[in-house]
PDB file of C-alpha atoms and ligand atoms in Angstrom:
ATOM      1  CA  UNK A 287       3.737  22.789 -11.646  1.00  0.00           C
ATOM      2  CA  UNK A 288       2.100  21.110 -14.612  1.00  0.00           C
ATOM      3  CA  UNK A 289       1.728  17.455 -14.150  1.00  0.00           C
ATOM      4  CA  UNK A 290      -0.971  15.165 -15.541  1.00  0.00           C
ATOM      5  CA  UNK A 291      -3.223  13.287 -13.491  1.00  0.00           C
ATOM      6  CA  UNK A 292      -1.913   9.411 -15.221  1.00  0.00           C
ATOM      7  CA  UNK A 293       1.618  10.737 -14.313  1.00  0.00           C
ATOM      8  CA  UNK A 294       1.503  11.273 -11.070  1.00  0.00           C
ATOM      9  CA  UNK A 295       0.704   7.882 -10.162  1.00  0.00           C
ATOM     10  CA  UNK A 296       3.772   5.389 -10.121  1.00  0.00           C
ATOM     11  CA  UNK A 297       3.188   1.630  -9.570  1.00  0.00           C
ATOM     12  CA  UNK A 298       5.996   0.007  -7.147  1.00  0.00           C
ATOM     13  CA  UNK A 299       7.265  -2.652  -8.861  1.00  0.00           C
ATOM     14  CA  UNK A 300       8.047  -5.228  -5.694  1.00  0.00           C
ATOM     15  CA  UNK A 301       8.943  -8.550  -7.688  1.00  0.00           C
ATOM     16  CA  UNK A 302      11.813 -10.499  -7.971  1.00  0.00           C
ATOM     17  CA  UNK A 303      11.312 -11.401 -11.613  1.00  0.00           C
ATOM     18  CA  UNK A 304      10.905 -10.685 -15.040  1.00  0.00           C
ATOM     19  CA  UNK A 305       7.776 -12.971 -16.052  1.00  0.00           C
ATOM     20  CA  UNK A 306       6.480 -11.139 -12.765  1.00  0.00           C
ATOM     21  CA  UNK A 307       6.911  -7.603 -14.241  1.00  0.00           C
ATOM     22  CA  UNK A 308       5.546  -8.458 -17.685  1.00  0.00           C
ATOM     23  CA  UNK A 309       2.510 -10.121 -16.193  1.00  0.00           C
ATOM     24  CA  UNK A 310       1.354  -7.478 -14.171  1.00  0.00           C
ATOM     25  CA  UNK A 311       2.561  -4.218 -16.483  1.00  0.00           C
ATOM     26  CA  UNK A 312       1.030  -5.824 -19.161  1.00  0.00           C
ATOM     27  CA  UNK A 313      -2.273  -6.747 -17.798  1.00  0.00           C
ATOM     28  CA  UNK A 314      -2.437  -2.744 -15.932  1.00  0.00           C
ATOM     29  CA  UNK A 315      -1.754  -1.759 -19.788  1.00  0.00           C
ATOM     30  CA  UNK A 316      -1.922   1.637 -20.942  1.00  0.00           C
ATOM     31  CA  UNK A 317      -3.707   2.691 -17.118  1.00  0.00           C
ATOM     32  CA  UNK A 318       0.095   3.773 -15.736  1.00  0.00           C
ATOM     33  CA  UNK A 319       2.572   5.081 -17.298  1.00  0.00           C
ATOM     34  CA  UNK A 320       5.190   5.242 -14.643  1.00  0.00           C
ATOM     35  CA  UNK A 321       6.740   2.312 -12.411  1.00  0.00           C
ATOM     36  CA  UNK A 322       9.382   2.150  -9.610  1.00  0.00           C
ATOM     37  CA  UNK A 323      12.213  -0.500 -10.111  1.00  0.00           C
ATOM     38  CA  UNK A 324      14.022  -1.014  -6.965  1.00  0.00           C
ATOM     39  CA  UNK A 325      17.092  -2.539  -5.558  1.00  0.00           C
ATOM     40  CA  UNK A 326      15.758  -6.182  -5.218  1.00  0.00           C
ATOM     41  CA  UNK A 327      14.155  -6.275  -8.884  1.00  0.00           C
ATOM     42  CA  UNK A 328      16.738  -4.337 -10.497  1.00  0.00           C
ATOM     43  CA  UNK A 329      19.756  -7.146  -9.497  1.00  0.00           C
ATOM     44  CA  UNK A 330      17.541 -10.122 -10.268  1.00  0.00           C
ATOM     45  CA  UNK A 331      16.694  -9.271 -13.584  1.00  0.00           C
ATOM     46  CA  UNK A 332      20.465  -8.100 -14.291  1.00  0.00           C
ATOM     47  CA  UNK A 333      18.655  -4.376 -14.990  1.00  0.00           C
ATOM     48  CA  UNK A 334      16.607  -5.738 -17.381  1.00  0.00           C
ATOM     49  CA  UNK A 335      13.374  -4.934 -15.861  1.00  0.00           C
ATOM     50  CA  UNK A 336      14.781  -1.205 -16.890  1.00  0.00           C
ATOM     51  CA  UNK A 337      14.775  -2.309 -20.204  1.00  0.00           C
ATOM     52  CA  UNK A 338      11.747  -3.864 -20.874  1.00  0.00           C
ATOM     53  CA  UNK A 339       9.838  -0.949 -19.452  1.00  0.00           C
ATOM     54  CA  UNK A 340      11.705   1.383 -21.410  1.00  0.00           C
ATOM     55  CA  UNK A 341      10.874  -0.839 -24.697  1.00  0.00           C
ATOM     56  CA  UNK A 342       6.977  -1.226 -23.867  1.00  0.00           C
ATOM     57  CA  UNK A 343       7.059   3.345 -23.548  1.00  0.00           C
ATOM     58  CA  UNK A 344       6.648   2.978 -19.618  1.00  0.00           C
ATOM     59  CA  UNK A 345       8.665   5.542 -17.678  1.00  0.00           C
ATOM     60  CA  UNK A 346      10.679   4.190 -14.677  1.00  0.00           C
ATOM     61  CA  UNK A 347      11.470   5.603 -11.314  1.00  0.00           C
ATOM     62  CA  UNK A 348      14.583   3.844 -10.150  1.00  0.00           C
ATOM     63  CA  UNK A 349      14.763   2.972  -6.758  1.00  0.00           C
ATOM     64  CA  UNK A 350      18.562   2.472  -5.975  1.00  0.00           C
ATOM     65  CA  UNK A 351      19.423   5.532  -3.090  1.00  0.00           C
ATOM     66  CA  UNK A 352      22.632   5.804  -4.078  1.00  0.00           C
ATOM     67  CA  UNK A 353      24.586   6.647  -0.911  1.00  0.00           C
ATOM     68  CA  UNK A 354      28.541   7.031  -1.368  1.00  0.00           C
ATOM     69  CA  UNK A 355      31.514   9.473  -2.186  1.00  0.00           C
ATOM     70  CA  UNK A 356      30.681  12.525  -4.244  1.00  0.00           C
ATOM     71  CA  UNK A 357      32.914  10.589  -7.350  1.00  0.00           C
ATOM     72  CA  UNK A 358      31.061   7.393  -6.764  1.00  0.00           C
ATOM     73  CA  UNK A 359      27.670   8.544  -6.287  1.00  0.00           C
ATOM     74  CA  UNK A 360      28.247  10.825  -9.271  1.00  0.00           C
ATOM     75  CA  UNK A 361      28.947   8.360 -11.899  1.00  0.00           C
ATOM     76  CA  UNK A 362      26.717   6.281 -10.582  1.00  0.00           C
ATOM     77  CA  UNK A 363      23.724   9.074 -11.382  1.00  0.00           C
ATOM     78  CA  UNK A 364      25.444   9.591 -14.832  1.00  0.00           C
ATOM     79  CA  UNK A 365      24.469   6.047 -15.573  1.00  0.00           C
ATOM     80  CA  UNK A 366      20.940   6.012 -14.571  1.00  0.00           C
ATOM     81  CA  UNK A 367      20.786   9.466 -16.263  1.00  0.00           C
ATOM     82  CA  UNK A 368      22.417   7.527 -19.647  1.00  0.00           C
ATOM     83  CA  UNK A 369      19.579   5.012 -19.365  1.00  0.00           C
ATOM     84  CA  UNK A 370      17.333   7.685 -19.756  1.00  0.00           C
ATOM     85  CA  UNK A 371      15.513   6.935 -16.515  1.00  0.00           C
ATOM     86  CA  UNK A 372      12.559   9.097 -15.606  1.00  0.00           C
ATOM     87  CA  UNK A 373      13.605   9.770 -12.063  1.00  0.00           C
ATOM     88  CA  UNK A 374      16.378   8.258  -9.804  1.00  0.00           C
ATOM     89  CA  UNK A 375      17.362   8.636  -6.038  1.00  0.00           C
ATOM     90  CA  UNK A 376      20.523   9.675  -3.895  1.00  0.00           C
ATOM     91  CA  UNK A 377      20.906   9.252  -0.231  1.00  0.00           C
ATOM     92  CA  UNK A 378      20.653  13.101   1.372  1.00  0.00           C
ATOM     93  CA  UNK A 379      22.668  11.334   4.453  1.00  0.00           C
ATOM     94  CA  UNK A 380      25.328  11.694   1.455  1.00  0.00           C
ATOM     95  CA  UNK A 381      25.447  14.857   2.152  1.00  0.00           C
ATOM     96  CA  UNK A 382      25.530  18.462   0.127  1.00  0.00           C
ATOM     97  CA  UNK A 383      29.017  17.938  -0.774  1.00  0.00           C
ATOM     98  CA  UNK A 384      27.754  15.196  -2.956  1.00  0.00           C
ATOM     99  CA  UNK A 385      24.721  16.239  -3.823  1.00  0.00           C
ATOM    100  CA  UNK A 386      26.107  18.916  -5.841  1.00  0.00           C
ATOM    101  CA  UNK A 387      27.960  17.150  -7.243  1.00  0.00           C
ATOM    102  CA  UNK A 388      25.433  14.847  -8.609  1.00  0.00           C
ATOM    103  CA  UNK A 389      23.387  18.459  -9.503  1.00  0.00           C
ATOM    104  CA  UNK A 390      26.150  19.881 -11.431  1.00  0.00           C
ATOM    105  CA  UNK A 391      26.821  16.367 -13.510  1.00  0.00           C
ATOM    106  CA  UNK A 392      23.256  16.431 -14.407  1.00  0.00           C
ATOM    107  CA  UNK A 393      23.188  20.202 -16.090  1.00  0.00           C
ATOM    108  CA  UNK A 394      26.331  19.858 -18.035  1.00  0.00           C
ATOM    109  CA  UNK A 395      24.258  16.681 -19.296  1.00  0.00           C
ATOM    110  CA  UNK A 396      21.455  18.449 -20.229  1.00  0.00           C
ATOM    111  CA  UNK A 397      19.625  15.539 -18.172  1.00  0.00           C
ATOM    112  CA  UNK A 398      15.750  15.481 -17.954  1.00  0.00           C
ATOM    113  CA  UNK A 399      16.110  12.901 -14.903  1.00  0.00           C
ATOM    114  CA  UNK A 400      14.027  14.015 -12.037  1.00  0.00           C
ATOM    115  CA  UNK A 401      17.043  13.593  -9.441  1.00  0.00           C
ATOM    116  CA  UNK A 402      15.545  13.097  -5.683  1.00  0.00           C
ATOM    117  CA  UNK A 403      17.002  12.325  -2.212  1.00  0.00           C
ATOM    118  CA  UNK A 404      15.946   9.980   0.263  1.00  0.00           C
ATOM    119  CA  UNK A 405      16.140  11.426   3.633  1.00  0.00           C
ATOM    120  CA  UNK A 406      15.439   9.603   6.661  1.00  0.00           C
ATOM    121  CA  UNK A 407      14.135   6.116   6.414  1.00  0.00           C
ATOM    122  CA  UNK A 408      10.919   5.006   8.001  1.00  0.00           C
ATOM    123  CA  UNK A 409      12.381   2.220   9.459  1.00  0.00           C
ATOM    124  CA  UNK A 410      13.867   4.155  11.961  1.00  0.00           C
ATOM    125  CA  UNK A 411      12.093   4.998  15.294  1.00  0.00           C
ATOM    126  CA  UNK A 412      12.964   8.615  16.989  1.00  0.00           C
ATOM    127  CA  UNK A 413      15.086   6.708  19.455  1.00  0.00           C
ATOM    128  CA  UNK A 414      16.956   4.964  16.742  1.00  0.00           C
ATOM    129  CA  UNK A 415      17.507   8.128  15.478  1.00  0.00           C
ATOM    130  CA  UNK A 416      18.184   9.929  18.727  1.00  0.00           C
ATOM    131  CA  UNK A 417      21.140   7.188  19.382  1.00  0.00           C
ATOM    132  CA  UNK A 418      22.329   6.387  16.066  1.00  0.00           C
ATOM    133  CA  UNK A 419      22.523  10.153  14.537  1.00  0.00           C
ATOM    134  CA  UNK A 420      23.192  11.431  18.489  1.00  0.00           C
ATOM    135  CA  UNK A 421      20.801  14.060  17.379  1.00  0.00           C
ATOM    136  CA  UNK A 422      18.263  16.199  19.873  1.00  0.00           C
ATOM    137  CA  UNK A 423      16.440  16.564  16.748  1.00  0.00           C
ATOM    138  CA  UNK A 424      13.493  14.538  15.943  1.00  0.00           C
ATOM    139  CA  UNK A 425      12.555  12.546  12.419  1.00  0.00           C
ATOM    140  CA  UNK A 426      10.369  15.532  11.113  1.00  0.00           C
ATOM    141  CA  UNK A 427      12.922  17.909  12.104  1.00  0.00           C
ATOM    142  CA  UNK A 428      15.937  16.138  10.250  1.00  0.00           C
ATOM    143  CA  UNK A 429      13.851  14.919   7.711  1.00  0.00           C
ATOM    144  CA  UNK A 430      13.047  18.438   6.595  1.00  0.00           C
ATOM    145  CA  UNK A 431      16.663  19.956   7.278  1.00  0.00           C
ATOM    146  CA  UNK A 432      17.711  16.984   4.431  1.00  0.00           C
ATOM    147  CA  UNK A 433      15.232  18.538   2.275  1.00  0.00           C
ATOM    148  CA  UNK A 434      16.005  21.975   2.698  1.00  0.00           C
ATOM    149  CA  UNK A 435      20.001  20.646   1.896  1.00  0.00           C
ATOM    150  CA  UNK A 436      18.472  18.458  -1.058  1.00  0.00           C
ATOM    151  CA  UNK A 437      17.178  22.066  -2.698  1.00  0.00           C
ATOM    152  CA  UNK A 438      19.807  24.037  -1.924  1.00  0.00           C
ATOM    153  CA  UNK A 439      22.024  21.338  -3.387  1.00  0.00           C
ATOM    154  CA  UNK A 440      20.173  21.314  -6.707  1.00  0.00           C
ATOM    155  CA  UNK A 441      18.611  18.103  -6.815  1.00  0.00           C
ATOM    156  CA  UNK A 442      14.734  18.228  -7.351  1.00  0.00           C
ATOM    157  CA  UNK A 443      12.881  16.746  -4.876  1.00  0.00           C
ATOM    158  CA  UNK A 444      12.634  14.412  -1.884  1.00  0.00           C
ATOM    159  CA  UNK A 445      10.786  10.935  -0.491  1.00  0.00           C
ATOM    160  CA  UNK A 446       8.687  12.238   1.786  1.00  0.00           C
ATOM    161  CA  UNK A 447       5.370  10.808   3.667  1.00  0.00           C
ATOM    162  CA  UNK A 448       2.154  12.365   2.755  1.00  0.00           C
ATOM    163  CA  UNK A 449       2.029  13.469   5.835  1.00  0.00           C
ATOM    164  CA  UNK A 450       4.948  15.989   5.665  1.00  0.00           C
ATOM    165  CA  UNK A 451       5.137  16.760   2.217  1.00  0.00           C
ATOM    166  CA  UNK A 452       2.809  20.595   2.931  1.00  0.00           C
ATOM    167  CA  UNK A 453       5.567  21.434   5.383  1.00  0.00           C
ATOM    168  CA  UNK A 454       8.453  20.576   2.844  1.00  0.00           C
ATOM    169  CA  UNK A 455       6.335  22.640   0.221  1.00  0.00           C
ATOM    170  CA  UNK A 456       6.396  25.480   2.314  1.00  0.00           C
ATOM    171  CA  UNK A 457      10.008  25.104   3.058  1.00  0.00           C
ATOM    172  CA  UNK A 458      11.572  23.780  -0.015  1.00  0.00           C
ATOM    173  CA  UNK A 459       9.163  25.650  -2.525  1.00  0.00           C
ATOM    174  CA  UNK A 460       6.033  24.866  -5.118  1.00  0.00           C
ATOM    175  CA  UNK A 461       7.994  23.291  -7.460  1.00  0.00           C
ATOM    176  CA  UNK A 462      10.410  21.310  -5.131  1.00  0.00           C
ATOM    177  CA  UNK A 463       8.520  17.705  -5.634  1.00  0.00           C
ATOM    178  CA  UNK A 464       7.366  15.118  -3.284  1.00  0.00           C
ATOM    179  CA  UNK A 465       7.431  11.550  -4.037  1.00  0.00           C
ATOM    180  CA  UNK A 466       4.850  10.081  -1.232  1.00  0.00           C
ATOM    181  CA  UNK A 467       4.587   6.108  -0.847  1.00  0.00           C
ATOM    182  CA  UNK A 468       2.318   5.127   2.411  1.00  0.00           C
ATOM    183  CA  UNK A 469      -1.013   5.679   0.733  1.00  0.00           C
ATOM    184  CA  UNK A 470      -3.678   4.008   0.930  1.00  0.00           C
ATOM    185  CA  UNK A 471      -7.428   4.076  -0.646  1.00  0.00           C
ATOM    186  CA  UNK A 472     -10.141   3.317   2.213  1.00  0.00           C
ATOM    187  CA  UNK A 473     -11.042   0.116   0.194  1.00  0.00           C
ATOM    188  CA  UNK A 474      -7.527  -1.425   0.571  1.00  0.00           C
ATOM    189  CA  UNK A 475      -5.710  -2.536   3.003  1.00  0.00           C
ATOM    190  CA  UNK A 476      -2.874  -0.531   5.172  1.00  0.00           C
ATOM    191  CA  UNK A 477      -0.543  -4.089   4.748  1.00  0.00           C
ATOM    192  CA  UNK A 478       2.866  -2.963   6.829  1.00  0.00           C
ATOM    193  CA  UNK A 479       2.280   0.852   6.231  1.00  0.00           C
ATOM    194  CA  UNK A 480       2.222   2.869   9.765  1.00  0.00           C
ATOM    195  CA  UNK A 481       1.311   6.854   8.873  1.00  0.00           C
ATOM    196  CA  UNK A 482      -0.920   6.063   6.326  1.00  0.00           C
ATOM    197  CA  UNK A 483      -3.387   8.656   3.829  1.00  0.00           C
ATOM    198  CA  UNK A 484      -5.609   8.447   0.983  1.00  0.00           C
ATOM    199  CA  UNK A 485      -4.579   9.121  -2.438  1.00  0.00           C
ATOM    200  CA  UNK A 486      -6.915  12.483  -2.613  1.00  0.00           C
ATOM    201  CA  UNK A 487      -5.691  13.654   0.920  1.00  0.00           C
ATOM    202  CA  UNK A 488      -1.890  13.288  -0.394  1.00  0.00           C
ATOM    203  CA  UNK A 489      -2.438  15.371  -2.995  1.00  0.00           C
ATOM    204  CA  UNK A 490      -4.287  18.012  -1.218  1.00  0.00           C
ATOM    205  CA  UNK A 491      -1.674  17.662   1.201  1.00  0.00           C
ATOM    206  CA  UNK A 492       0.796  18.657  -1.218  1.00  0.00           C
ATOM    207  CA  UNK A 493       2.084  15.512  -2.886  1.00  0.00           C
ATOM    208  CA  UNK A 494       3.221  15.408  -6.226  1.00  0.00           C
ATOM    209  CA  UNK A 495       3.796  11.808  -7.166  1.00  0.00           C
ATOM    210  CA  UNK A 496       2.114   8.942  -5.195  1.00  0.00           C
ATOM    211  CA  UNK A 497       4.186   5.456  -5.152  1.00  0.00           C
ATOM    212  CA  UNK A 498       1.723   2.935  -4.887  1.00  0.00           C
ATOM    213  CA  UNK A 499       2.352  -1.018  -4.597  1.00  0.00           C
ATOM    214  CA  UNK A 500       0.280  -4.029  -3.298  1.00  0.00           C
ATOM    215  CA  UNK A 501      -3.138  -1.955  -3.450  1.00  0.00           C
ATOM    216  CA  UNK A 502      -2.423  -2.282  -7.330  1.00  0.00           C
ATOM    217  CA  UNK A 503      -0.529  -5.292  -7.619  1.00  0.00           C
ATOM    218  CA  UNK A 504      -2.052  -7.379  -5.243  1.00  0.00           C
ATOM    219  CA  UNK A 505      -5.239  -6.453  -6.357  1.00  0.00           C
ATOM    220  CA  UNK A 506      -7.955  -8.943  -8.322  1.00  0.00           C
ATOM    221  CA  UNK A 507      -8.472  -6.332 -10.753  1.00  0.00           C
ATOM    222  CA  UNK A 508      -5.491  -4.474 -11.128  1.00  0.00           C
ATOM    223  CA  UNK A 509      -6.612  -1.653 -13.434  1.00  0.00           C
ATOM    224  CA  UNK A 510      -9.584  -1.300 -11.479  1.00  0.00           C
ATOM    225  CA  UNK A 511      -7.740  -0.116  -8.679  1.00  0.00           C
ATOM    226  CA  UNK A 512      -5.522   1.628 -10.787  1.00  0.00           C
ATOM    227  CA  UNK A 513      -8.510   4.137 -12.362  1.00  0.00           C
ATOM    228  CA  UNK A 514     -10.091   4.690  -8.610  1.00  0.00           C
ATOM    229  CA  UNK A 515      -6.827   6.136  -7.233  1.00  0.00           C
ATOM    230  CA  UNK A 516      -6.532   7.976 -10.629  1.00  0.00           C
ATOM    231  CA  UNK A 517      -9.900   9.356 -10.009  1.00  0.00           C
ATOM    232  CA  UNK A 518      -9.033  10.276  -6.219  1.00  0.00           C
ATOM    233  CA  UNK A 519      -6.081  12.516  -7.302  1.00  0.00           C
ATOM    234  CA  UNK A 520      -8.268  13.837  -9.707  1.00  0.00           C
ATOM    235  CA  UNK A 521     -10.863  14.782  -6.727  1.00  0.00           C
ATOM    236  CA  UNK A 522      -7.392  16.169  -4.985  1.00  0.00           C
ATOM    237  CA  UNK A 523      -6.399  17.905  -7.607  1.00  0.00           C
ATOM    238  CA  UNK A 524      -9.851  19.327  -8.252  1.00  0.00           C
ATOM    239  CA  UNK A 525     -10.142  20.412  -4.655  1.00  0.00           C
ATOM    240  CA  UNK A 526      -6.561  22.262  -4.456  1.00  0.00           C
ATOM    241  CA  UNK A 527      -7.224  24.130  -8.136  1.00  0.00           C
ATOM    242  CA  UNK A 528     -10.492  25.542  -6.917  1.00  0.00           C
TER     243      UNK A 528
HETATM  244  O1  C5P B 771       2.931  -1.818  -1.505  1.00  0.00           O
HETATM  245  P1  C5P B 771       3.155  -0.403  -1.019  1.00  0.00           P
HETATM  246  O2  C5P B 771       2.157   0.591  -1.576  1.00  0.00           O
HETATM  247  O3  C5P B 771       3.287  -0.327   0.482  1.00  0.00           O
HETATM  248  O4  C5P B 771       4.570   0.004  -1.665  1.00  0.00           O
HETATM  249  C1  C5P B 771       5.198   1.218  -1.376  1.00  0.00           C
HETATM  250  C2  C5P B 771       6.546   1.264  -2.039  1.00  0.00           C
HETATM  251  O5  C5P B 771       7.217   2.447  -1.600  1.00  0.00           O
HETATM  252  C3  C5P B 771       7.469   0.103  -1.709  1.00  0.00           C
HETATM  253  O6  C5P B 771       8.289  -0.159  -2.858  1.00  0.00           O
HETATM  254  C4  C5P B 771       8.312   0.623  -0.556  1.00  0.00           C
HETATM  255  O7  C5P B 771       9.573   0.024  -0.469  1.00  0.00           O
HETATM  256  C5  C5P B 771       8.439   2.096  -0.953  1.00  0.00           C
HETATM  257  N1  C5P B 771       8.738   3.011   0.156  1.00  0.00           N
HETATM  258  C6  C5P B 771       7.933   3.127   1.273  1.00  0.00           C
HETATM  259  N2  C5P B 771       8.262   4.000   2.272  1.00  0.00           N
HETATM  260  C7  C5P B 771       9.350   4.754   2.164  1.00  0.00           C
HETATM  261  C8  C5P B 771      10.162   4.674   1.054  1.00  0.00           C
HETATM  262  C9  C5P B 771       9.825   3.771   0.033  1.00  0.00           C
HETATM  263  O8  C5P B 771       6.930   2.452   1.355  1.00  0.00           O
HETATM  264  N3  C5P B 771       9.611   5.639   3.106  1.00  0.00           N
END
């Protein structure tokens, strides 16, 4: 899979407004190229926060884990897919059933949306899970089941942690992606983030796109930090290709 090094990184957008977003994506500047709008962002600004990336040539990874009837959850894909949206999410706990669904809409459109599935939260503790799913299986376990159903479904790729994105490449295939938040250069700090790795340990570890927040945003120099983790998945990349 053939992925440049500036597109692999994508910058979580975690504001609440649109003077927020132009502040920071403008002072980053041509460093990224990709951002992640999520729920909270994309209702405050009405969407717009879509838009205005879209209008500056930024690609945007939107964060909304759709999670609903096949019908629903369907239209709702052809939507982000009509806003020409780089990559968008679905909820596997949707299920294959709608999954496909969401699959097949996408090929009779022609799409080029990267469509990926959210499997199980890291909120949730194994006995969460345990009780709330009544399952003997553990996160890892379920977590990579959801993947395996995301492929077979037809959707491209999954959230996964750094840590498990090797044994979803070995299940799921080379060119099934991973979209890995919890990373974390030495030099920043690990904020809320439990099962945490470097940017050049994802990627040797088999991630394909690294979402990134607060050790960007939050950062004095922004594009500073930006162009070390570039140059870390650079390193990783070097590493796996030799
Ligand atoms: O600031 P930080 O680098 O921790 O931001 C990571 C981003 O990835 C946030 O937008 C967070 O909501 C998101 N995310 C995550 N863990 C998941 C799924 C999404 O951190 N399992």
């Amino acid at each position: 899979m053939k992925l440049k090094v500036k597109d692999r990184l994508i910058v979580a957008l975690d504001y609440k407004t649109l003077d927020e977003v132009k502040d920071i994506v403008n002072e980053i500047g041509d460093s990224i190229s990709t951002y992640k709008v999520g729920l909270e962002l994309f209702l405050n600004t009405r969407g717009e926060a879509v838009d205005f990336l879209h209008s500056i040539d930024k690609k945007v990874f939107l964060d909304l884990k759709f999670h609903d009837i096949p019908n629903t959850t369907t239209m709702a894909s052809m939507f982000a897919n009509n806003q020409e949206v780089f990559m968008f999410n679905v909820h596997a706990g949707g299920g294959p059933t709608m999954m496909k669904s969401v699959s097949k809409m996408l090929k009779e459109n022609s799409s080029d949306s990267i469509a990926i599935a959210v499997t199980i939260l890291t909120s949730f503790t194994e006995k969460e899970v345990a009780t709330h799913f009544k399952s003997n299986f553990n996160i890892s376990e379920l977590a990579n089941h959801w993947a395996v159903e995301t492929k077979e479904s037809g959707l491209h790729g999954v959230v996964c942690s750094p840590l498990e994105a090797k044994k979803i490449k070995e299940l799921c295939g080379e060119n099934f992606y991973t979209i890995c938040p919890g990373v974390r250069p030495i030099w920043a700090s690990s904020n809320d983030q439990k099962r945490i790795m470097t940017p050049k340990v994802a990627i040797e570890n088999g991630a394909d796109f690294l979402v990134v927040g607060r050790p960007i945003t939050k950062s004095e120099n922004p594009i500073h930090s930006a162009k070390l983790i570039l140059k870390e998945i650079e390193e990783g990349l070097k590493i796996i290709n030799d």
